Coordinates of C-alpha atoms in Angstrom, one line a residue:
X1 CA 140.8 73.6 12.1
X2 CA 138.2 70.3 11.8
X3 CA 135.8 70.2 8.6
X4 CA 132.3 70.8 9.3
X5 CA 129.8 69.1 6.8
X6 CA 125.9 70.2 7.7
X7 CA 122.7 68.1 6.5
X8 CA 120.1 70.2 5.0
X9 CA 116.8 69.8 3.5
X10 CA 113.1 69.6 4.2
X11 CA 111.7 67.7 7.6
X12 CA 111.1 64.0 7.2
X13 CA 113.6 62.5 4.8
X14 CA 115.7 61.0 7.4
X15 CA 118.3 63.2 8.5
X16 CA 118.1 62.3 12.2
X17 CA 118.7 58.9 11.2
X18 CA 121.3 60.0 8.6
X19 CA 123.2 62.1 10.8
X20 CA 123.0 59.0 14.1
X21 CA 124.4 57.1 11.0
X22 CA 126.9 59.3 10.0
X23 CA 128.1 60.2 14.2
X24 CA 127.5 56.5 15.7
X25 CA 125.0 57.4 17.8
X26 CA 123.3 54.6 18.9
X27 CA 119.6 55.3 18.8
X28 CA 117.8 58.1 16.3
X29 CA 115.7 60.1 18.4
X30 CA 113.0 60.9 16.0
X31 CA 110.0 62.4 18.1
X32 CA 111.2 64.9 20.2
X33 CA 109.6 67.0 23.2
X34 CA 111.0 70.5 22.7
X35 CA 113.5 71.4 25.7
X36 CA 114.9 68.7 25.2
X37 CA 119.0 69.2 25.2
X38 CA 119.6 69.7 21.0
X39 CA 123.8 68.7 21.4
X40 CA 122.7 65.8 19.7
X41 CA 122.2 67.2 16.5
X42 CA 126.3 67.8 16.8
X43 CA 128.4 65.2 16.9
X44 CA 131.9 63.8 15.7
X45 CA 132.3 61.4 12.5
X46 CA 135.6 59.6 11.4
X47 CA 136.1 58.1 8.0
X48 CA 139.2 56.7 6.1
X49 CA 141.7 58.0 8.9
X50 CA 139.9 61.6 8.7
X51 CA 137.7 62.8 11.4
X52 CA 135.4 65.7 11.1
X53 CA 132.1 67.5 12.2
X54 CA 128.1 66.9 11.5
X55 CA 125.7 69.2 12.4
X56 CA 122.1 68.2 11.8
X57 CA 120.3 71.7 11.0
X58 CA 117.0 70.5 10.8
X59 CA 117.2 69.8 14.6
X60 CA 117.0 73.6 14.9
X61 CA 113.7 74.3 13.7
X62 CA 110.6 75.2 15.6
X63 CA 108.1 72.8 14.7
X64 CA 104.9 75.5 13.7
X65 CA 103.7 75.4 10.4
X66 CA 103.6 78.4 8.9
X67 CA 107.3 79.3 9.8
X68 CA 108.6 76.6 8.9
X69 CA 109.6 77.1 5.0
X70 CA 111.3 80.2 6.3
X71 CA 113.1 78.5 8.9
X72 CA 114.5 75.6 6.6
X73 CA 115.6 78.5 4.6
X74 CA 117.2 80.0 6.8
X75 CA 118.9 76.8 8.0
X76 CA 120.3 76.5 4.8
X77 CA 121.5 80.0 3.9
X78 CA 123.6 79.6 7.9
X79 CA 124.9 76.4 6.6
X80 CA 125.8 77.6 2.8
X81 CA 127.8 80.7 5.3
X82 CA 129.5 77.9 8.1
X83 CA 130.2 74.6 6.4
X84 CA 132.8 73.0 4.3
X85 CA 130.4 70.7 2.9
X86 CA 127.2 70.5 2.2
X87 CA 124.6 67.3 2.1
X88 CA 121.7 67.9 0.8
X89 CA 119.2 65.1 2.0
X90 CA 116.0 64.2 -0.3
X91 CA 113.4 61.4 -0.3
X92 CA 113.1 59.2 -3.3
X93 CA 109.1 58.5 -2.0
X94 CA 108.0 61.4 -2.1
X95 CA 110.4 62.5 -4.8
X96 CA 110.7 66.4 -5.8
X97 CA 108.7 68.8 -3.7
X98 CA 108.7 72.8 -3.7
X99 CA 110.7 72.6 -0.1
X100 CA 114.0 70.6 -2.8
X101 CA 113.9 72.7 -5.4
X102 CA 113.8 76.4 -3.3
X103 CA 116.6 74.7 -0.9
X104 CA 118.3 73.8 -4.6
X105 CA 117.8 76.8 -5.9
X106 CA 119.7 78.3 -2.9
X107 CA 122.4 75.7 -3.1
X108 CA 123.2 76.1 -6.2
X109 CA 124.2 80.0 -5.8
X110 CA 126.2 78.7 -3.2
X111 CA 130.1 78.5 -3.6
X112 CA 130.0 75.6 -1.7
X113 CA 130.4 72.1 -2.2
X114 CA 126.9 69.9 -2.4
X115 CA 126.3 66.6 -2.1
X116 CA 122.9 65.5 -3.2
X117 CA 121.4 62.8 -1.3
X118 CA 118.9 60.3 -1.8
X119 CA 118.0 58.6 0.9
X120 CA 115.5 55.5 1.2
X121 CA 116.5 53.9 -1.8
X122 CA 116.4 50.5 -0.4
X123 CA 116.0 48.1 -3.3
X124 CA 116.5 48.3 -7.2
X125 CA 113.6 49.8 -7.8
X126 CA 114.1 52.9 -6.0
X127 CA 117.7 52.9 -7.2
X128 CA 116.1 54.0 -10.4
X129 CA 113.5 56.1 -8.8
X130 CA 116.4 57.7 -7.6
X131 CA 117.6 59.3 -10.9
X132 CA 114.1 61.6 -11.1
X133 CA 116.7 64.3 -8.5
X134 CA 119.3 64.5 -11.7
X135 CA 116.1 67.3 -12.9
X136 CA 117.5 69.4 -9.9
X137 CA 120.9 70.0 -11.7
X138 CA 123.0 69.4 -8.7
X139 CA 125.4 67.2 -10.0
X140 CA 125.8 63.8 -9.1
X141 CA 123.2 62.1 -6.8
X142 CA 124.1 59.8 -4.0
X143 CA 121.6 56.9 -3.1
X144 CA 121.7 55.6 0.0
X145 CA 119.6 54.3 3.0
X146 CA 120.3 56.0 6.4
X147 CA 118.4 52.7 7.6
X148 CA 120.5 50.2 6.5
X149 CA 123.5 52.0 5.8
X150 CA 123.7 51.1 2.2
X151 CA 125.6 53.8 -0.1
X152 CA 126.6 55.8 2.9
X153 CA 130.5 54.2 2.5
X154 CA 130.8 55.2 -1.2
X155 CA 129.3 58.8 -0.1
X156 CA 131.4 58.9 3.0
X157 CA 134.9 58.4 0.6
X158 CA 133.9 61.3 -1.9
X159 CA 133.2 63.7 1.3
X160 CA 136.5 63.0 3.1
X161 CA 138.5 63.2 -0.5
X162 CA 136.7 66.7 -1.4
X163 CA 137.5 68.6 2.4
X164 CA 140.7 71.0 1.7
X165 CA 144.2 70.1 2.9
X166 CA 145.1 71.7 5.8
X167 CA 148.4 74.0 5.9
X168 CA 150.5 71.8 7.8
X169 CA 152.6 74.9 8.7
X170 CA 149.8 75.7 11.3
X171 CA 151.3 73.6 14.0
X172 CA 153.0 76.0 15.9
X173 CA 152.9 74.9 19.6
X174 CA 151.5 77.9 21.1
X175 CA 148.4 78.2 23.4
X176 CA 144.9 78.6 22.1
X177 CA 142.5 79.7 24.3
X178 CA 138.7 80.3 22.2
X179 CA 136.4 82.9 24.5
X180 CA 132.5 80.8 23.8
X181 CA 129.3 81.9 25.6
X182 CA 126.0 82.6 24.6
X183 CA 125.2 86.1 22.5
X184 CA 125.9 88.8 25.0
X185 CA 127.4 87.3 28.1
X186 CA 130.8 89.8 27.5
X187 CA 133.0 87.9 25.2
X188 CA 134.3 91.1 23.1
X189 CA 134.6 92.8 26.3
X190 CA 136.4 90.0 28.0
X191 CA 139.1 90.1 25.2
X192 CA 138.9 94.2 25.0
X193 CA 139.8 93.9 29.2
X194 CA 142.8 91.8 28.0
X195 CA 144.5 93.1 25.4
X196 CA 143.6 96.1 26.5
X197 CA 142.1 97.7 23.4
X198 CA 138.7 98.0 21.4
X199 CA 139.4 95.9 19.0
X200 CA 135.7 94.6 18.9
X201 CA 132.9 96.7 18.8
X202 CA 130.9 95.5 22.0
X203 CA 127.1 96.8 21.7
X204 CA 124.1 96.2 23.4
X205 CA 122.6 94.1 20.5
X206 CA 122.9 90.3 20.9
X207 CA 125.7 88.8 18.4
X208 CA 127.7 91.8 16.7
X209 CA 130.4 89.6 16.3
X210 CA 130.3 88.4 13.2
X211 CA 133.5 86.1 12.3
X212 CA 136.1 84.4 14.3
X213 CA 139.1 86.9 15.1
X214 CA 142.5 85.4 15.8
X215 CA 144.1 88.1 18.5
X216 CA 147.8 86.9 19.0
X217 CA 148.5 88.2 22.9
X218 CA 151.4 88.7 25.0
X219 CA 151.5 89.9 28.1
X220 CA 152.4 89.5 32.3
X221 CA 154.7 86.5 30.4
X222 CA 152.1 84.8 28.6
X223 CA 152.1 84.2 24.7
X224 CA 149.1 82.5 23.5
X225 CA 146.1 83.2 20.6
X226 CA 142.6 84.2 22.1
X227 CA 139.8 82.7 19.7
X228 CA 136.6 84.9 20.0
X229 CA 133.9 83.1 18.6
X230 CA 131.4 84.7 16.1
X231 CA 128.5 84.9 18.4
X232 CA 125.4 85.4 16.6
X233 CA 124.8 88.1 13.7
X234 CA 122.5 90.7 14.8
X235 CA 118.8 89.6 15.2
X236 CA 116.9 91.0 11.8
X237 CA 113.5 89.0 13.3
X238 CA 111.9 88.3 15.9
X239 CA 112.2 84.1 15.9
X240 CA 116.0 84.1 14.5
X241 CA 116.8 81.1 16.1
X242 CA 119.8 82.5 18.0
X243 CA 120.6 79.3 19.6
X244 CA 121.5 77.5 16.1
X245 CA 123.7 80.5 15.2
X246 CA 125.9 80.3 18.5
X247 CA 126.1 76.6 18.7
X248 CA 127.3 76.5 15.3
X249 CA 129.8 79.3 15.0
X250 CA 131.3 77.7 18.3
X251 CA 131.9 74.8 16.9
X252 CA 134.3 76.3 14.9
X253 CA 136.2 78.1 17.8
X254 CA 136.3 75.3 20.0
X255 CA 137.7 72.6 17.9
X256 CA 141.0 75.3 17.0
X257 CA 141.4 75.3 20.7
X258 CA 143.4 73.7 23.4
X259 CA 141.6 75.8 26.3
X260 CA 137.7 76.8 26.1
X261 CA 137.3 80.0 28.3
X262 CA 133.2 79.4 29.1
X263 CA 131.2 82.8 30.1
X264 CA 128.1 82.5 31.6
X265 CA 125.9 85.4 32.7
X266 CA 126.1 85.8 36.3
X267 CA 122.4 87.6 36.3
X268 CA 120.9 84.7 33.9
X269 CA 122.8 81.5 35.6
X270 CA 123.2 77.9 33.4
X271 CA 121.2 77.9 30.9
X272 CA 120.0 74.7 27.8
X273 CA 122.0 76.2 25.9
X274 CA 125.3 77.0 27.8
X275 CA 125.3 73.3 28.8
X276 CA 125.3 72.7 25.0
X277 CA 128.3 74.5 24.2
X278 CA 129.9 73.0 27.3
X279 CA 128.9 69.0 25.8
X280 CA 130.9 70.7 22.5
X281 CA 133.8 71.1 25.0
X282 CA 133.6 68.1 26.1
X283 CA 133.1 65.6 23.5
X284 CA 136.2 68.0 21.6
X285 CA 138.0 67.0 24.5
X286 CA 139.3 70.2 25.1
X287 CA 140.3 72.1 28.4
X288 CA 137.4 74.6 30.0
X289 CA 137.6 77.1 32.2
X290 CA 134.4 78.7 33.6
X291 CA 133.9 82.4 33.9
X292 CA 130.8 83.5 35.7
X293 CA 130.7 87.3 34.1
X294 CA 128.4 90.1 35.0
X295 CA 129.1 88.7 39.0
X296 CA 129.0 92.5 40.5
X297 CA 125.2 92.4 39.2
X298 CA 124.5 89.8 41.9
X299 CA 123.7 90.7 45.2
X300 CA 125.8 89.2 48.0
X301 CA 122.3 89.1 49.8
X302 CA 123.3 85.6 51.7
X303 CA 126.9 84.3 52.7
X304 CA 127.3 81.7 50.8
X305 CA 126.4 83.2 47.3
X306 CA 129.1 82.2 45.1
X307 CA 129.3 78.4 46.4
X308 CA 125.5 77.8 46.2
X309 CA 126.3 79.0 42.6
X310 CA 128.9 76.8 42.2
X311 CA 127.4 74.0 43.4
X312 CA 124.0 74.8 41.1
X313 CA 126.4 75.0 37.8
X314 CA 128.6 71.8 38.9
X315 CA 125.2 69.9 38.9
X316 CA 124.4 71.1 35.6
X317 CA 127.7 69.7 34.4
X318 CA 127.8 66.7 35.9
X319 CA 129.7 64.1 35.9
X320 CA 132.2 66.1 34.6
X321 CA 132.8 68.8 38.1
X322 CA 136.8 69.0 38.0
X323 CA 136.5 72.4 36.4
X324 CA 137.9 75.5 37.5
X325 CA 134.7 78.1 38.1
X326 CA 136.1 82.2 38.3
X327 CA 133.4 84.5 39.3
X328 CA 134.5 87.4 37.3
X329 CA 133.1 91.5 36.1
X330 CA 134.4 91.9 32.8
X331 CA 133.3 95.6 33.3
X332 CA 135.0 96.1 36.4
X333 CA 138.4 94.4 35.4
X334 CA 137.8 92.1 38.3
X335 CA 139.5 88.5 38.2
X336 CA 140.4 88.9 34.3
X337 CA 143.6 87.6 34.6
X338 CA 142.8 85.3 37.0
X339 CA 140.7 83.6 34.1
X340 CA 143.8 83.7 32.5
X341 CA 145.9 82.0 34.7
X342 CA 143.4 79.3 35.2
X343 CA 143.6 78.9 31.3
X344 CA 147.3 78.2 31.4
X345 CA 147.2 75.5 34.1
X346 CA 144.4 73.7 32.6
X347 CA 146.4 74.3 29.2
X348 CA 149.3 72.9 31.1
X349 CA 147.2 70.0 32.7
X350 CA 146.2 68.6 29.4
X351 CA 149.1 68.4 28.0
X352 CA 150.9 66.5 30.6
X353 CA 151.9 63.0 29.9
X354 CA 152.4 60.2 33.0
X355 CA 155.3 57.5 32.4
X356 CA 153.6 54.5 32.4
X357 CA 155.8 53.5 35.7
X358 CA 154.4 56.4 38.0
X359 CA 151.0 55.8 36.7
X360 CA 151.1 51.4 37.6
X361 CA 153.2 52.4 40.6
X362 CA 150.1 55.1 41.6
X363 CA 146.9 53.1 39.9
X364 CA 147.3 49.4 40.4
X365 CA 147.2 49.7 44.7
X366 CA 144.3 51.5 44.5
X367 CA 142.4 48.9 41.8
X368 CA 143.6 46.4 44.3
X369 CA 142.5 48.1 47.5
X370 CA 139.2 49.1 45.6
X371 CA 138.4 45.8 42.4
X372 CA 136.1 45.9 39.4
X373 CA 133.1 44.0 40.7
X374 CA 132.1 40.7 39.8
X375 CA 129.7 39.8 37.2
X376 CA 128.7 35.9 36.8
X377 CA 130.9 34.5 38.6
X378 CA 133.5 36.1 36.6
X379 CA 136.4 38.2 38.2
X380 CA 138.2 41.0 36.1
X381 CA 142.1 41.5 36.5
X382 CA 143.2 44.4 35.7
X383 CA 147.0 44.1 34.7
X384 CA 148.7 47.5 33.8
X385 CA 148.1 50.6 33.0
X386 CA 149.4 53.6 30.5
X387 CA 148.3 56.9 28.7
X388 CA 148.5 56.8 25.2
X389 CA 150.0 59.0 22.6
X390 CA 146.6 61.3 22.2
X391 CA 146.5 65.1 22.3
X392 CA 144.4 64.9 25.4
X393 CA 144.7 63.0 28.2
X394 CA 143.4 59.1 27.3
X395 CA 144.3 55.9 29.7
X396 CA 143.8 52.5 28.7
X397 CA 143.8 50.2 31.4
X398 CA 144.5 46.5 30.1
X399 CA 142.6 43.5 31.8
X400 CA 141.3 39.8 31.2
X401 CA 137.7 41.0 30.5
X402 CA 137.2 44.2 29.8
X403 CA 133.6 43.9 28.5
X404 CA 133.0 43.3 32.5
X405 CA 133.2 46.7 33.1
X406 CA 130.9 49.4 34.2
X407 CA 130.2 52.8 33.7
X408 CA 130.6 53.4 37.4
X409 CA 134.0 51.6 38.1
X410 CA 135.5 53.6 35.4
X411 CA 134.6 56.5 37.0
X412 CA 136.3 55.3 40.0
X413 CA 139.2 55.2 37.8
X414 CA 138.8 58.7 37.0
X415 CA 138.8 59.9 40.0
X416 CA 142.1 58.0 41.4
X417 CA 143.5 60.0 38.4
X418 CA 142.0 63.1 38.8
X419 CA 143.0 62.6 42.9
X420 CA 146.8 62.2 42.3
X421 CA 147.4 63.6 39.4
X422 CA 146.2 67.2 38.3
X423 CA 143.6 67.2 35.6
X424 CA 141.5 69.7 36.7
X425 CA 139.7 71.4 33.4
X426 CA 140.8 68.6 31.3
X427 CA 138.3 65.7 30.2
X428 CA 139.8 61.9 30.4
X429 CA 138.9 59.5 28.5
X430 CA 139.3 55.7 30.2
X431 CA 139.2 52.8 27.4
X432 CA 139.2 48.9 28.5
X433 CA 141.7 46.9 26.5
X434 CA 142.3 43.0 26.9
X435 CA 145.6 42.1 28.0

């Protein structure tokens, strides 16, 4: 299971920048137009030979005034529940405000662990302004600047040396397949229909699932763990911002997986935030298999139903369309264990490893028939090519100058792979090395 550290605290101090910091994202994206996709505000970090999560929670709140105290709240209490670690992001300008010290107040009930944060601290001066956040009584403070980057290093090497050891004796090398979906598109019901009992209480209300349940299953030959996410408590107000819940508590199932089992509702189609969960997948590199539940809800009015579907949800996806797609009634037993099956090859397909010899003997007439293009003058060679030692499937192809490269001829590489070899549910990743 990764660690999961979450930024909190009051809009404007900087955690977009802070968290684009912390990720490597390239570019903080400070004004946003709502609608826009919010997997940003997830992404992976690695420090010191450790990698872990950040989620940004601020990037959850609806911007309107008068919710908004109760929405950082509420922010904070999900992130007290669902993170490791905590960082707890202030503003040495404006120094103390009512929004720190209620989130401070609710930290420090917490059993957590809190870092405190001071960001903008760009010079001496501030660097003593700075010590005006030791009157919170959180401990230690941390100056840094999410700008510059100063500070964050010295931050970055208490975090990694705080998260918990993990019990090595966890590596046993059997399947694990994590059921993740929006609130109510029949996860419990889909695991119920499997094992064959109610072992979850499946209601009507959106997110009765409240914690992630290992279920040890086998059956028809299989023997594998199914992960059931946590949806989504139940809804105690009208603006619980659902979509922060699900993302977050996926996270969690997703990165323990090998195989991501995707429902989508068959009545509601793709929706922001399914393609959300789906970037998770992806950027976890973990296989996916698409379930479209509820399909006996939609009319075969016109022939070609289930392939216009298809081909709307591939587009959604895109570039990454290799992905098995079930059209499934979790109600009506229908294609369950066809799901299930699906699982188990994709399972199977990312954890397949190519001898370097196959893969030349395969790759290098097609890079010949089909070359990287020009640029200045310049012509890349690409040499050979092998998969390395990863957990999922990653190719480095070794040329002359593989800064030449583009986007687009890598995914031609992709393709030759995903042509003759099977990857289908899997994400590749294609790195340029020099020779």
């Amino acid at each position: 299971m990764g660690n999961l550290v979450a930024i909190v605290g009051r809009p404007n101090v900087g955690k977009s920048t802070f968290f684009n910091r912390l990720t490597g994202q390239k570019k903080a994206i400070v004004h946003e137009s709502s609608g826009v996709t919010r997997d940003r505000h997830y992404g992976k970090s690695f420090w010191n030979g450790i990698d872990f999560s950040v989620v940004d929670t601020g990037g959850y709140i609806n911007n309107s005034e008068d919710i908004f105290e109760k929405e950082i709240k509420k922010q904070v209490v999900l992130a007290i529940e669902e993170a490791d670690i905590i960082l707890f992001l202030v503003d040495v300008f404006s120094g103390i405000t009512i929004s720190d010290e209620e989130v401070a107040n609710i930290l420090r009930k917490s059993e957590k662990k809190v870092f405190l944060v001071v960001n903008k601290t760009d010079n001496n001066q501030l660097l003593m302004d700075a010590n005006v956040f030791y009157s919170l009584g959180m401990g230690e403070i941390y100056p840094i600047s999410s700008i510059n980057g100063s500070g964050t290093g010295d931050l970055l090497d208490e975090v990694v040396s705080s998260f918990t050891k993990e019990n090595e004796e966890e590596e046993i090398e059997i399947p694990k397949f994590a059921i993740v979906g929006r609130p109510n598109v029949g996860k419990s019901s889909l695991i119920n229909a499997l094992i064959g009992e109610e072992r979850n209480i499946v209601t009507k209300i959106s997110g009765t699932t409240r914690d992630t349940i290992n279920t040890p299953y086998n059956k028809f030959g299989h023997n594998f763990i199914l992960v059931d996410t946590a949806g989504v408590r139940k809804k105690n107000k009208v603006n619980e911002d659902v979509e922060f819940y699900s993302v977050i508590r996926s996270i969690r199932a997703i990165e323990s997986s090998d195989v991501c089992l995707l429902m989508i509702d068959a009545t509601h189609g793709v929706e922001s935030q399914d393609v959300n969960i789906f970037e998770i997948i992806r950027k976890n590199h973990k296989g996916v298999v698409i379930i479209i539940n509820k399909w006996d809800l939609v009319e075969e009015k016109e022939t070609n139903t289930a392939k216009n579907y298809q081909e709307e949800i591939l587009k959604k996806f895109a570039p990454f369309v290799d992905i098995p797609i079930i059209f499934a009634s979790v109600k009506n037993k229908q294609r369950v264990l066809k799901s299930l099956d699906e699982a188990i090859g994709v399972y199977k397909n990312r954890k397949q490893k190519i001898s370097t010899s196959k893969l030349n003997e395969v790759m290098l007439p097609l890079i010949d028939a089909i070359k990287p293009p020009s640029l200045k003058g310049k012509f890349v060679k690409i040499k050979y090519v092998m998969q390395l030692p990863t957990h999922a499937p990653n190719f480095a192809f070794f040329c002359n100058l593989p800064q030449y490269i583009k986007e687009s001829y890598k995914r031609y590489l992709e393709n030759s792979l995903r042509k003759k070899f099977n990857f289908t549910g899997v994400p590749i990743n294609i790195f340029m090395r020099k020779k």
